[in-house]
Amino acid sequence: MPLKVEPILPRFGAVCTGLDLTRKLAADEVKQVTDAMDTWGVTVWPDTRMSDEDHVEFSRNFGYLERVPVRENIRYRLPFRELFDASNLNPEGEITQDPAAIQYRKGDRLWHTDSAFMEKRTSYSLLLAHSVPPEGGETWFADTRSAYDDLPQDMKDFLEDKIGINSLWWSRKQAGADIPDEEIDSRFKARHPLVHVHKGSGRKALFIAAHTMDIEGMEKEAGRHLIRDLIEHCTQPQYTFSHSWKVGDMVIWDNLCSMHRGGEYDYSKYKRDMRRTTVREGTEPHTQDLDDQFSVLFANSPKVVDIQGARVAGR
């Protein structure tokens, strides 16, 4: 059965049906998926009935899958290191009561792009719903290609050569974490152009969100004001939509042409079990032996966080 695509917004987001994602896809079927992603940026796949293994194997069609950090005192909840945990659950599968884990996840409520704080960016994120709250907990998406298209020409010209400085710890501080500025300054930061050409579509897109701390060459106050203005521009109603989850839904988004954020729900009352794979930009399908950049980043973390499905205790 050919892929059926139903647009959500005129230039962004589509609901996709017609492919069985639990089986190995033929090359032309994989191309149908990537063509849909290049056109729409975000695709919603209802009622996939995928297992964890299906999720990982399907994701491998699109490149190298990042893995959760390796560390001696990590406790894993999920069966594959390629599965990142976007839930409110502890390693035993119960709603976490850990204040550090709860605080860390608050950063997900900010508009962001996955792994922008890494030197090697994430292209696709593939999020699968295993359990969802009866109300709230939706995910919002924003179109950074159309938002760029609609900028005034003088702003496009100004942004053309600008570099954003991105930090995980900065975004967590914006969500309320008590992290001193000196510590943020001492931690790893990634440099990425604020504007780039999205390879799959040839369209320019903004690459900016909660992890973007400063703009190289600009005074901090002016740079941060511009960052806030650009995020506000990208998240106007004409560029955004939300997805209300049902168990079995998968959403794939391209971090290189979109932003996203989690919606509010009763975190202490309802389980929300969401599992994500992330594809490293520019890698070939089924690549197995690339460097483990997340383990390197978190190897000397001074904080206690519940990162990607594994409890990481800092020094």
PDB file of C-alpha atoms in Angstrom:
ATOM      1  CA  MET A   1       0.000   0.000   0.000  1.00  0.00           C
ATOM      2  CA  PRO A   2       1.475   3.427  -0.917  1.00  0.00           C
ATOM      3  CA  LEU A   3       2.039   6.020   1.770  1.00  0.00           C
ATOM      4  CA  LYS A   4      -0.940   8.303   2.386  1.00  0.00           C
ATOM      5  CA  VAL A   5      -0.043  11.814   3.541  1.00  0.00           C
ATOM      6  CA  GLU A   6      -2.549  14.288   5.012  1.00  0.00           C
ATOM      7  CA  PRO A   7      -1.133  17.775   5.724  1.00  0.00           C
ATOM      8  CA  ILE A   8      -1.739  19.352   9.139  1.00  0.00           C
ATOM      9  CA  LEU A   9      -0.705  22.914   8.232  1.00  0.00           C
ATOM     10  CA  PRO A  10      -0.290  24.205   4.661  1.00  0.00           C
ATOM     11  CA  ARG A  11       3.516  24.125   4.883  1.00  0.00           C
ATOM     12  CA  PHE A  12       4.233  21.954   7.929  1.00  0.00           C
ATOM     13  CA  GLY A  13       3.315  18.634   9.523  1.00  0.00           C
ATOM     14  CA  ALA A  14       1.456  15.643   8.080  1.00  0.00           C
ATOM     15  CA  VAL A  15      -0.352  12.520   9.270  1.00  0.00           C
ATOM     16  CA  CYS A  16       1.027   9.443   7.508  1.00  0.00           C
ATOM     17  CA  THR A  17      -0.631   6.059   7.081  1.00  0.00           C
ATOM     18  CA  GLY A  18      -0.330   3.063   4.762  1.00  0.00           C
ATOM     19  CA  LEU A  19       3.041   1.596   5.825  1.00  0.00           C
ATOM     20  CA  ASP A  20       3.518  -1.168   8.389  1.00  0.00           C
ATOM     21  CA  LEU A  21       6.424   0.137  10.473  1.00  0.00           C
ATOM     22  CA  THR A  22       6.802  -3.159  12.352  1.00  0.00           C
ATOM     23  CA  ARG A  23       8.333  -4.913   9.324  1.00  0.00           C
ATOM     24  CA  LYS A  24      11.482  -4.296   7.305  1.00  0.00           C
ATOM     25  CA  LEU A  25      10.768  -1.610   4.741  1.00  0.00           C
ATOM     26  CA  ALA A  26      11.867  -1.790   1.125  1.00  0.00           C
ATOM     27  CA  ALA A  27      14.176   0.940  -0.182  1.00  0.00           C
ATOM     28  CA  ASP A  28      11.345   2.688  -2.017  1.00  0.00           C
ATOM     29  CA  GLU A  29       9.233   2.696   1.166  1.00  0.00           C
ATOM     30  CA  VAL A  30      12.064   4.262   3.160  1.00  0.00           C
ATOM     31  CA  LYS A  31      12.315   6.918   0.462  1.00  0.00           C
ATOM     32  CA  GLN A  32       8.591   7.607   0.809  1.00  0.00           C
ATOM     33  CA  VAL A  33       9.192   8.325   4.495  1.00  0.00           C
ATOM     34  CA  THR A  34      12.201  10.581   3.906  1.00  0.00           C
ATOM     35  CA  ASP A  35      10.409  12.412   1.084  1.00  0.00           C
ATOM     36  CA  ALA A  36       7.498  13.095   3.433  1.00  0.00           C
ATOM     37  CA  MET A  37       9.915  14.306   6.106  1.00  0.00           C
ATOM     38  CA  ASP A  38      11.720  16.610   3.671  1.00  0.00           C
ATOM     39  CA  THR A  39       8.418  18.141   2.618  1.00  0.00           C
ATOM     40  CA  TRP A  40       6.598  18.384   5.942  1.00  0.00           C
ATOM     41  CA  GLY A  41       9.301  18.400   8.643  1.00  0.00           C
ATOM     42  CA  VAL A  42       7.121  16.469  11.117  1.00  0.00           C
ATOM     43  CA  THR A  43       5.150  13.289  10.385  1.00  0.00           C
ATOM     44  CA  VAL A  44       2.587  11.656  12.686  1.00  0.00           C
ATOM     45  CA  TRP A  45       2.111   7.859  12.483  1.00  0.00           C
ATOM     46  CA  PRO A  46      -1.006   6.709  14.384  1.00  0.00           C
ATOM     47  CA  ASP A  47      -1.386   3.311  16.082  1.00  0.00           C
ATOM     48  CA  THR A  48       1.907   1.812  14.909  1.00  0.00           C
ATOM     49  CA  ARG A  49       1.800  -1.165  17.322  1.00  0.00           C
ATOM     50  CA  MET A  50       5.586  -1.059  17.443  1.00  0.00           C
ATOM     51  CA  SER A  51       7.699  -2.834  20.056  1.00  0.00           C
ATOM     52  CA  ASP A  52      10.960  -1.414  21.397  1.00  0.00           C
ATOM     53  CA  GLU A  53      12.845  -3.605  18.943  1.00  0.00           C
ATOM     54  CA  ASP A  54      10.636  -2.457  16.042  1.00  0.00           C
ATOM     55  CA  HIS A  55      11.250   1.143  17.075  1.00  0.00           C
ATOM     56  CA  VAL A  56      15.037   0.764  17.036  1.00  0.00           C
ATOM     57  CA  GLU A  57      15.158  -1.251  13.804  1.00  0.00           C
ATOM     58  CA  PHE A  58      12.858   1.150  11.949  1.00  0.00           C
ATOM     59  CA  SER A  59      14.942   4.127  13.126  1.00  0.00           C
ATOM     60  CA  ARG A  60      18.126   2.562  11.766  1.00  0.00           C
ATOM     61  CA  ASN A  61      16.812   3.234   8.238  1.00  0.00           C
ATOM     62  CA  PHE A  62      17.750   6.893   8.682  1.00  0.00           C
ATOM     63  CA  GLY A  63      21.293   6.839  10.083  1.00  0.00           C
ATOM     64  CA  TYR A  64      23.375   6.208  13.180  1.00  0.00           C
ATOM     65  CA  LEU A  65      21.347   6.106  16.403  1.00  0.00           C
ATOM     66  CA  GLU A  66      22.741   7.964  19.403  1.00  0.00           C
ATOM     67  CA  ARG A  67      22.973   5.960  22.633  1.00  0.00           C
ATOM     68  CA  VAL A  68      22.391   6.745  26.297  1.00  0.00           C
ATOM     69  CA  PRO A  69      25.539   7.467  28.318  1.00  0.00           C
ATOM     70  CA  VAL A  70      27.663   4.633  29.678  1.00  0.00           C
ATOM     71  CA  ARG A  71      28.683   5.059  33.289  1.00  0.00           C
ATOM     72  CA  GLU A  72      29.332   2.719  36.188  1.00  0.00           C
ATOM     73  CA  ASN A  73      26.468   3.947  38.368  1.00  0.00           C
ATOM     74  CA  ILE A  74      23.822   4.088  35.634  1.00  0.00           C
ATOM     75  CA  ARG A  75      20.601   2.126  36.088  1.00  0.00           C
ATOM     76  CA  TYR A  76      18.710   1.532  32.843  1.00  0.00           C
ATOM     77  CA  ARG A  77      14.931   1.284  32.537  1.00  0.00           C
ATOM     78  CA  LEU A  78      14.752   0.574  28.808  1.00  0.00           C
ATOM     79  CA  PRO A  79      16.101  -2.509  27.003  1.00  0.00           C
ATOM     80  CA  PHE A  80      18.198  -0.782  24.314  1.00  0.00           C
ATOM     81  CA  ARG A  81      20.783   1.946  24.684  1.00  0.00           C
ATOM     82  CA  GLU A  82      19.353   3.512  21.514  1.00  0.00           C
ATOM     83  CA  LEU A  83      16.122   4.308  23.381  1.00  0.00           C
ATOM     84  CA  PHE A  84      16.175   7.663  25.172  1.00  0.00           C
ATOM     85  CA  ASP A  85      13.660   8.001  27.977  1.00  0.00           C
ATOM     86  CA  ALA A  86      11.328  11.014  27.727  1.00  0.00           C
ATOM     87  CA  SER A  87       9.055   9.768  30.520  1.00  0.00           C
ATOM     88  CA  ASN A  88       8.321  10.765  34.112  1.00  0.00           C
ATOM     89  CA  LEU A  89       9.265   7.262  35.333  1.00  0.00           C
ATOM     90  CA  ASN A  90      12.100   5.935  37.460  1.00  0.00           C
ATOM     91  CA  PRO A  91      14.137   2.808  36.588  1.00  0.00           C
ATOM     92  CA  GLU A  92      11.470   0.633  38.259  1.00  0.00           C
ATOM     93  CA  GLY A  93       8.760   2.050  35.974  1.00  0.00           C
ATOM     94  CA  GLU A  94       7.030   4.085  38.670  1.00  0.00           C
ATOM     95  CA  ILE A  95       6.416   7.851  38.672  1.00  0.00           C
ATOM     96  CA  THR A  96       9.679   9.379  39.823  1.00  0.00           C
ATOM     97  CA  GLN A  97       9.849  11.288  43.079  1.00  0.00           C
ATOM     98  CA  ASP A  98      13.461  12.369  42.494  1.00  0.00           C
ATOM     99  CA  PRO A  99      13.574  16.207  42.622  1.00  0.00           C
ATOM    100  CA  ALA A 100      16.611  16.306  40.305  1.00  0.00           C
ATOM    101  CA  ALA A 101      14.881  14.176  37.675  1.00  0.00           C
ATOM    102  CA  ILE A 102      11.693  16.240  37.914  1.00  0.00           C
ATOM    103  CA  GLN A 103      13.649  19.475  37.569  1.00  0.00           C
ATOM    104  CA  TYR A 104      15.633  18.155  34.618  1.00  0.00           C
ATOM    105  CA  ARG A 105      12.507  17.213  32.671  1.00  0.00           C
ATOM    106  CA  LYS A 106      11.053  20.726  33.094  1.00  0.00           C
ATOM    107  CA  GLY A 107      13.436  21.806  30.368  1.00  0.00           C
ATOM    108  CA  ASP A 108      11.374  19.743  27.930  1.00  0.00           C
ATOM    109  CA  ARG A 109       8.570  22.309  28.294  1.00  0.00           C
ATOM    110  CA  LEU A 110      10.732  24.925  26.583  1.00  0.00           C
ATOM    111  CA  TRP A 111      10.894  25.217  22.806  1.00  0.00           C
ATOM    112  CA  HIS A 112      14.014  23.263  21.845  1.00  0.00           C
ATOM    113  CA  THR A 113      15.756  21.064  19.294  1.00  0.00           C
ATOM    114  CA  ASP A 114      17.086  17.721  20.511  1.00  0.00           C
ATOM    115  CA  SER A 115      20.834  17.618  21.158  1.00  0.00           C
ATOM    116  CA  ALA A 116      21.555  21.125  19.854  1.00  0.00           C
ATOM    117  CA  PHE A 117      24.042  21.278  22.741  1.00  0.00           C
ATOM    118  CA  MET A 118      26.122  18.573  20.995  1.00  0.00           C
ATOM    119  CA  GLU A 119      28.754  19.339  18.369  1.00  0.00           C
ATOM    120  CA  LYS A 120      27.232  16.667  16.096  1.00  0.00           C
ATOM    121  CA  ARG A 121      23.578  17.547  15.715  1.00  0.00           C
ATOM    122  CA  THR A 122      20.536  15.288  15.675  1.00  0.00           C
ATOM    123  CA  SER A 123      18.527  15.076  12.465  1.00  0.00           C
ATOM    124  CA  TYR A 124      15.451  12.914  13.090  1.00  0.00           C
ATOM    125  CA  SER A 125      13.888  12.237  16.474  1.00  0.00           C
ATOM    126  CA  LEU A 126      11.378   9.364  16.562  1.00  0.00           C
ATOM    127  CA  LEU A 127       9.147   9.391  19.648  1.00  0.00           C
ATOM    128  CA  LEU A 128       6.809   6.487  20.460  1.00  0.00           C
ATOM    129  CA  ALA A 129       4.012   6.576  23.057  1.00  0.00           C
ATOM    130  CA  HIS A 130       3.766   3.574  25.432  1.00  0.00           C
ATOM    131  CA  SER A 131       1.458   5.168  28.018  1.00  0.00           C
ATOM    132  CA  VAL A 132      -0.114   8.624  28.064  1.00  0.00           C
ATOM    133  CA  PRO A 133      -1.994  10.738  30.618  1.00  0.00           C
ATOM    134  CA  PRO A 134      -5.769  11.081  30.168  1.00  0.00           C
ATOM    135  CA  GLU A 135      -5.370  14.835  29.750  1.00  0.00           C
ATOM    136  CA  GLY A 136      -2.512  17.108  28.741  1.00  0.00           C
ATOM    137  CA  GLY A 137       0.930  15.887  27.794  1.00  0.00           C
ATOM    138  CA  GLU A 138       0.678  16.846  24.132  1.00  0.00           C
ATOM    139  CA  THR A 139       3.753  17.834  22.108  1.00  0.00           C
ATOM    140  CA  TRP A 140       3.966  21.097  20.178  1.00  0.00           C
ATOM    141  CA  PHE A 141       5.948  21.603  16.961  1.00  0.00           C
ATOM    142  CA  ALA A 142       7.132  24.788  15.205  1.00  0.00           C
ATOM    143  CA  ASP A 143       8.178  25.266  11.573  1.00  0.00           C
ATOM    144  CA  THR A 144      11.582  26.987  11.398  1.00  0.00           C
ATOM    145  CA  ARG A 145      11.717  26.928   7.579  1.00  0.00           C
ATOM    146  CA  SER A 146       8.505  28.864   6.995  1.00  0.00           C
ATOM    147  CA  ALA A 147       9.368  31.152   9.913  1.00  0.00           C
ATOM    148  CA  TYR A 148      12.669  31.940   8.204  1.00  0.00           C
ATOM    149  CA  ASP A 149      10.948  32.438   4.840  1.00  0.00           C
ATOM    150  CA  ASP A 150       8.692  35.079   6.370  1.00  0.00           C
ATOM    151  CA  LEU A 151      11.425  37.139   8.054  1.00  0.00           C
ATOM    152  CA  PRO A 152      12.115  40.610   6.641  1.00  0.00           C
ATOM    153  CA  GLN A 153      15.022  40.615   4.217  1.00  0.00           C
ATOM    154  CA  ASP A 154      17.130  42.882   6.429  1.00  0.00           C
ATOM    155  CA  MET A 155      16.855  40.356   9.281  1.00  0.00           C
ATOM    156  CA  LYS A 156      17.772  37.500   6.931  1.00  0.00           C
ATOM    157  CA  ASP A 157      20.845  39.454   5.868  1.00  0.00           C
ATOM    158  CA  PHE A 158      21.811  40.179   9.482  1.00  0.00           C
ATOM    159  CA  LEU A 159      21.500  36.523  10.526  1.00  0.00           C
ATOM    160  CA  GLU A 160      23.316  35.051   7.542  1.00  0.00           C
ATOM    161  CA  ASP A 161      26.719  34.559   9.173  1.00  0.00           C
ATOM    162  CA  LYS A 162      25.710  34.462  12.836  1.00  0.00           C
ATOM    163  CA  ILE A 163      26.740  31.557  15.084  1.00  0.00           C
ATOM    164  CA  GLY A 164      24.673  30.410  18.067  1.00  0.00           C
ATOM    165  CA  ILE A 165      26.321  29.118  21.258  1.00  0.00           C
ATOM    166  CA  ASN A 166      24.329  26.193  22.667  1.00  0.00           C
ATOM    167  CA  SER A 167      24.380  24.701  26.181  1.00  0.00           C
ATOM    168  CA  LEU A 168      22.293  21.986  27.843  1.00  0.00           C
ATOM    169  CA  TRP A 169      22.887  23.568  31.242  1.00  0.00           C
ATOM    170  CA  TRP A 170      21.694  26.963  29.978  1.00  0.00           C
ATOM    171  CA  SER A 171      18.337  25.534  28.874  1.00  0.00           C
ATOM    172  CA  ARG A 172      17.914  23.724  32.203  1.00  0.00           C
ATOM    173  CA  LYS A 173      18.592  26.991  34.017  1.00  0.00           C
ATOM    174  CA  GLN A 174      15.906  28.690  31.907  1.00  0.00           C
ATOM    175  CA  ALA A 175      13.518  25.983  33.158  1.00  0.00           C
ATOM    176  CA  GLY A 176      14.326  26.815  36.782  1.00  0.00           C
ATOM    177  CA  ALA A 177      17.341  24.664  37.661  1.00  0.00           C
ATOM    178  CA  ASP A 178      19.765  26.220  40.152  1.00  0.00           C
ATOM    179  CA  ILE A 179      22.930  26.246  38.044  1.00  0.00           C
ATOM    180  CA  PRO A 180      25.421  29.097  38.548  1.00  0.00           C
ATOM    181  CA  ASP A 181      26.483  31.070  35.491  1.00  0.00           C
ATOM    182  CA  GLU A 182      30.119  30.223  36.212  1.00  0.00           C
ATOM    183  CA  GLU A 183      29.307  26.529  35.980  1.00  0.00           C
ATOM    184  CA  ILE A 184      27.467  26.974  32.686  1.00  0.00           C
ATOM    185  CA  ASP A 185      30.434  28.909  31.317  1.00  0.00           C
ATOM    186  CA  SER A 186      32.794  26.117  32.349  1.00  0.00           C
ATOM    187  CA  ARG A 187      30.769  23.334  30.724  1.00  0.00           C
ATOM    188  CA  PHE A 188      30.875  22.209  27.093  1.00  0.00           C
ATOM    189  CA  LYS A 189      29.066  24.399  24.557  1.00  0.00           C
ATOM    190  CA  ALA A 190      28.363  23.765  20.869  1.00  0.00           C
ATOM    191  CA  ARG A 191      28.562  26.300  18.036  1.00  0.00           C
ATOM    192  CA  HIS A 192      25.972  26.110  15.237  1.00  0.00           C
ATOM    193  CA  PRO A 193      24.925  28.601  12.533  1.00  0.00           C
ATOM    194  CA  LEU A 194      21.636  30.328  13.298  1.00  0.00           C
ATOM    195  CA  VAL A 195      20.645  29.854   9.647  1.00  0.00           C
ATOM    196  CA  HIS A 196      21.480  26.838   7.519  1.00  0.00           C
ATOM    197  CA  VAL A 197      20.262  25.166   4.339  1.00  0.00           C
ATOM    198  CA  HIS A 198      18.113  22.144   5.138  1.00  0.00           C
ATOM    199  CA  LYS A 199      19.685  19.443   3.026  1.00  0.00           C
ATOM    200  CA  GLY A 200      16.559  17.415   2.236  1.00  0.00           C
ATOM    201  CA  SER A 201      14.511  20.331   0.927  1.00  0.00           C
ATOM    202  CA  GLY A 202      17.084  22.930  -0.097  1.00  0.00           C
ATOM    203  CA  ARG A 203      15.182  25.485   2.000  1.00  0.00           C
ATOM    204  CA  LYS A 204      16.832  27.703   4.586  1.00  0.00           C
ATOM    205  CA  ALA A 205      15.843  27.225   8.222  1.00  0.00           C
ATOM    206  CA  LEU A 206      16.547  28.813  11.563  1.00  0.00           C
ATOM    207  CA  PHE A 207      18.422  26.641  14.047  1.00  0.00           C
ATOM    208  CA  ILE A 208      17.664  28.272  17.349  1.00  0.00           C
ATOM    209  CA  ALA A 209      15.813  27.373  20.546  1.00  0.00           C
ATOM    210  CA  ALA A 210      16.148  26.982  24.327  1.00  0.00           C
ATOM    211  CA  HIS A 211      19.690  25.596  24.219  1.00  0.00           C
ATOM    212  CA  THR A 212      20.880  28.705  22.344  1.00  0.00           C
ATOM    213  CA  MET A 213      22.626  30.755  25.000  1.00  0.00           C
ATOM    214  CA  ASP A 214      24.436  33.507  23.111  1.00  0.00           C
ATOM    215  CA  ILE A 215      25.240  34.737  19.615  1.00  0.00           C
ATOM    216  CA  GLU A 216      28.918  34.842  18.789  1.00  0.00           C
ATOM    217  CA  GLY A 217      30.179  38.389  18.356  1.00  0.00           C
ATOM    218  CA  MET A 218      27.147  40.036  19.989  1.00  0.00           C
ATOM    219  CA  GLU A 219      26.882  41.483  23.485  1.00  0.00           C
ATOM    220  CA  LYS A 220      25.113  39.006  25.767  1.00  0.00           C
ATOM    221  CA  GLU A 221      22.077  41.208  26.426  1.00  0.00           C
ATOM    222  CA  ALA A 222      21.521  42.044  22.754  1.00  0.00           C
ATOM    223  CA  GLY A 223      22.148  38.482  21.623  1.00  0.00           C
ATOM    224  CA  ARG A 224      19.781  36.972  24.161  1.00  0.00           C
ATOM    225  CA  HIS A 225      17.103  39.503  23.293  1.00  0.00           C
ATOM    226  CA  LEU A 226      17.402  38.514  19.624  1.00  0.00           C
ATOM    227  CA  ILE A 227      17.243  34.819  20.515  1.00  0.00           C
ATOM    228  CA  ARG A 228      14.001  35.399  22.442  1.00  0.00           C
ATOM    229  CA  ASP A 229      12.543  37.425  19.556  1.00  0.00           C
ATOM    230  CA  LEU A 230      13.369  34.707  17.021  1.00  0.00           C
ATOM    231  CA  ILE A 231      11.836  31.963  19.172  1.00  0.00           C
ATOM    232  CA  GLU A 232       8.697  34.061  19.577  1.00  0.00           C
ATOM    233  CA  HIS A 233       8.605  34.589  15.819  1.00  0.00           C
ATOM    234  CA  CYS A 234       8.944  30.858  15.080  1.00  0.00           C
ATOM    235  CA  THR A 235       6.236  29.880  17.568  1.00  0.00           C
ATOM    236  CA  GLN A 236       3.427  32.070  16.258  1.00  0.00           C
ATOM    237  CA  PRO A 237       0.174  30.170  15.571  1.00  0.00           C
ATOM    238  CA  GLN A 238       0.651  30.028  11.806  1.00  0.00           C
ATOM    239  CA  TYR A 239       3.852  27.996  12.290  1.00  0.00           C
ATOM    240  CA  THR A 240       2.765  25.622  15.061  1.00  0.00           C
ATOM    241  CA  PHE A 241       0.542  22.645  15.822  1.00  0.00           C
ATOM    242  CA  SER A 242       0.214  20.169  18.680  1.00  0.00           C
ATOM    243  CA  HIS A 243      -0.190  16.405  18.744  1.00  0.00           C
ATOM    244  CA  SER A 244      -2.369  14.787  21.429  1.00  0.00           C
ATOM    245  CA  TRP A 245      -0.934  11.330  21.962  1.00  0.00           C
ATOM    246  CA  LYS A 246      -2.542   7.920  21.938  1.00  0.00           C
ATOM    247  CA  VAL A 247      -0.715   4.720  22.861  1.00  0.00           C
ATOM    248  CA  GLY A 248       1.120   3.405  19.786  1.00  0.00           C
ATOM    249  CA  ASP A 249       1.495   6.784  18.086  1.00  0.00           C
ATOM    250  CA  MET A 250       4.892   7.654  16.681  1.00  0.00           C
ATOM    251  CA  VAL A 251       5.924  11.157  15.684  1.00  0.00           C
ATOM    252  CA  ILE A 252       9.070  11.786  13.662  1.00  0.00           C
ATOM    253  CA  TRP A 253      10.444  15.296  13.562  1.00  0.00           C
ATOM    254  CA  ASP A 254      13.443  16.771  11.821  1.00  0.00           C
ATOM    255  CA  ASN A 255      15.349  18.873  14.351  1.00  0.00           C
ATOM    256  CA  LEU A 256      17.095  20.702  11.520  1.00  0.00           C
ATOM    257  CA  CYS A 257      13.878  22.386  10.366  1.00  0.00           C
ATOM    258  CA  SER A 258      11.651  22.418  13.465  1.00  0.00           C
ATOM    259  CA  MET A 259      11.433  23.092  17.181  1.00  0.00           C
ATOM    260  CA  HIS A 260       9.246  21.282  19.714  1.00  0.00           C
ATOM    261  CA  ARG A 261       8.160  21.381  23.335  1.00  0.00           C
ATOM    262  CA  GLY A 262       6.173  19.206  25.715  1.00  0.00           C
ATOM    263  CA  GLY A 263       2.757  20.232  27.018  1.00  0.00           C
ATOM    264  CA  GLU A 264       1.796  20.355  30.679  1.00  0.00           C
ATOM    265  CA  TYR A 265       0.116  17.481  32.517  1.00  0.00           C
ATOM    266  CA  ASP A 266      -0.171  16.233  36.114  1.00  0.00           C
ATOM    267  CA  TYR A 267       3.378  14.941  36.393  1.00  0.00           C
ATOM    268  CA  SER A 268       2.912  13.479  39.881  1.00  0.00           C
ATOM    269  CA  LYS A 269      -0.372  11.685  39.146  1.00  0.00           C
ATOM    270  CA  TYR A 270      -0.184  10.171  35.662  1.00  0.00           C
ATOM    271  CA  LYS A 271       2.418   8.006  33.971  1.00  0.00           C
ATOM    272  CA  ARG A 272       3.682   9.264  30.631  1.00  0.00           C
ATOM    273  CA  ASP A 273       5.964   6.658  29.066  1.00  0.00           C
ATOM    274  CA  MET A 274       7.565   8.062  25.917  1.00  0.00           C
ATOM    275  CA  ARG A 275      10.620   6.526  24.246  1.00  0.00           C
ATOM    276  CA  ARG A 276      12.762   8.235  21.634  1.00  0.00           C
ATOM    277  CA  THR A 277      15.444   7.330  19.154  1.00  0.00           C
ATOM    278  CA  THR A 278      17.656  10.063  17.717  1.00  0.00           C
ATOM    279  CA  VAL A 279      19.556   9.966  14.433  1.00  0.00           C
ATOM    280  CA  ARG A 280      22.908  11.696  14.089  1.00  0.00           C
ATOM    281  CA  GLU A 281      23.015  14.209  11.256  1.00  0.00           C
ATOM    282  CA  GLY A 282      24.855  13.148   8.112  1.00  0.00           C
ATOM    283  CA  THR A 283      25.267   9.450   8.914  1.00  0.00           C
ATOM    284  CA  GLU A 284      24.436   6.404   6.837  1.00  0.00           C
ATOM    285  CA  PRO A 285      21.717   3.873   7.791  1.00  0.00           C
ATOM    286  CA  HIS A 286      22.783   0.957  10.009  1.00  0.00           C
ATOM    287  CA  THR A 287      26.103   2.567  10.974  1.00  0.00           C
ATOM    288  CA  GLN A 288      27.161   0.881  14.227  1.00  0.00           C
ATOM    289  CA  ASP A 289      30.573   2.032  15.433  1.00  0.00           C
ATOM    290  CA  LEU A 290      30.743   5.813  15.678  1.00  0.00           C
ATOM    291  CA  ASP A 291      31.974   7.692  18.744  1.00  0.00           C
ATOM    292  CA  ASP A 292      29.730   7.826  21.811  1.00  0.00           C
ATOM    293  CA  GLN A 293      29.368  11.567  22.253  1.00  0.00           C
ATOM    294  CA  PHE A 294      26.765  11.463  25.035  1.00  0.00           C
ATOM    295  CA  SER A 295      28.959   9.347  27.308  1.00  0.00           C
ATOM    296  CA  VAL A 296      31.799  11.816  26.751  1.00  0.00           C
ATOM    297  CA  LEU A 297      29.598  14.830  27.548  1.00  0.00           C
ATOM    298  CA  PHE A 298      28.158  13.371  30.757  1.00  0.00           C
ATOM    299  CA  ALA A 299      31.315  11.607  31.944  1.00  0.00           C
ATOM    300  CA  ASN A 300      32.180  14.380  34.406  1.00  0.00           C
ATOM    301  CA  SER A 301      28.764  15.909  35.025  1.00  0.00           C
ATOM    302  CA  PRO A 302      28.665  17.624  38.430  1.00  0.00           C
ATOM    303  CA  LYS A 303      24.871  17.378  38.619  1.00  0.00           C
ATOM    304  CA  VAL A 304      22.504  14.531  39.377  1.00  0.00           C
ATOM    305  CA  VAL A 305      20.085  14.108  36.498  1.00  0.00           C
ATOM    306  CA  ASP A 306      17.795  11.470  35.089  1.00  0.00           C
ATOM    307  CA  ILE A 307      19.137  11.622  31.556  1.00  0.00           C
ATOM    308  CA  GLN A 308      17.688   9.613  28.717  1.00  0.00           C
ATOM    309  CA  GLY A 309      16.404   6.681  30.740  1.00  0.00           C
ATOM    310  CA  ALA A 310      19.407   6.184  32.978  1.00  0.00           C
ATOM    311  CA  ARG A 311      20.145   7.654  36.367  1.00  0.00           C
ATOM    312  CA  VAL A 312      23.446   9.540  36.204  1.00  0.00           C
ATOM    313  CA  ALA A 313      24.886  10.549  39.566  1.00  0.00           C
ATOM    314  CA  GLY A 314      27.507  13.286  39.414  1.00  0.00           C
ATOM    315  CA  ARG A 315      30.502  13.630  41.653  1.00  0.00           C
TER     316      ARG A 315
END
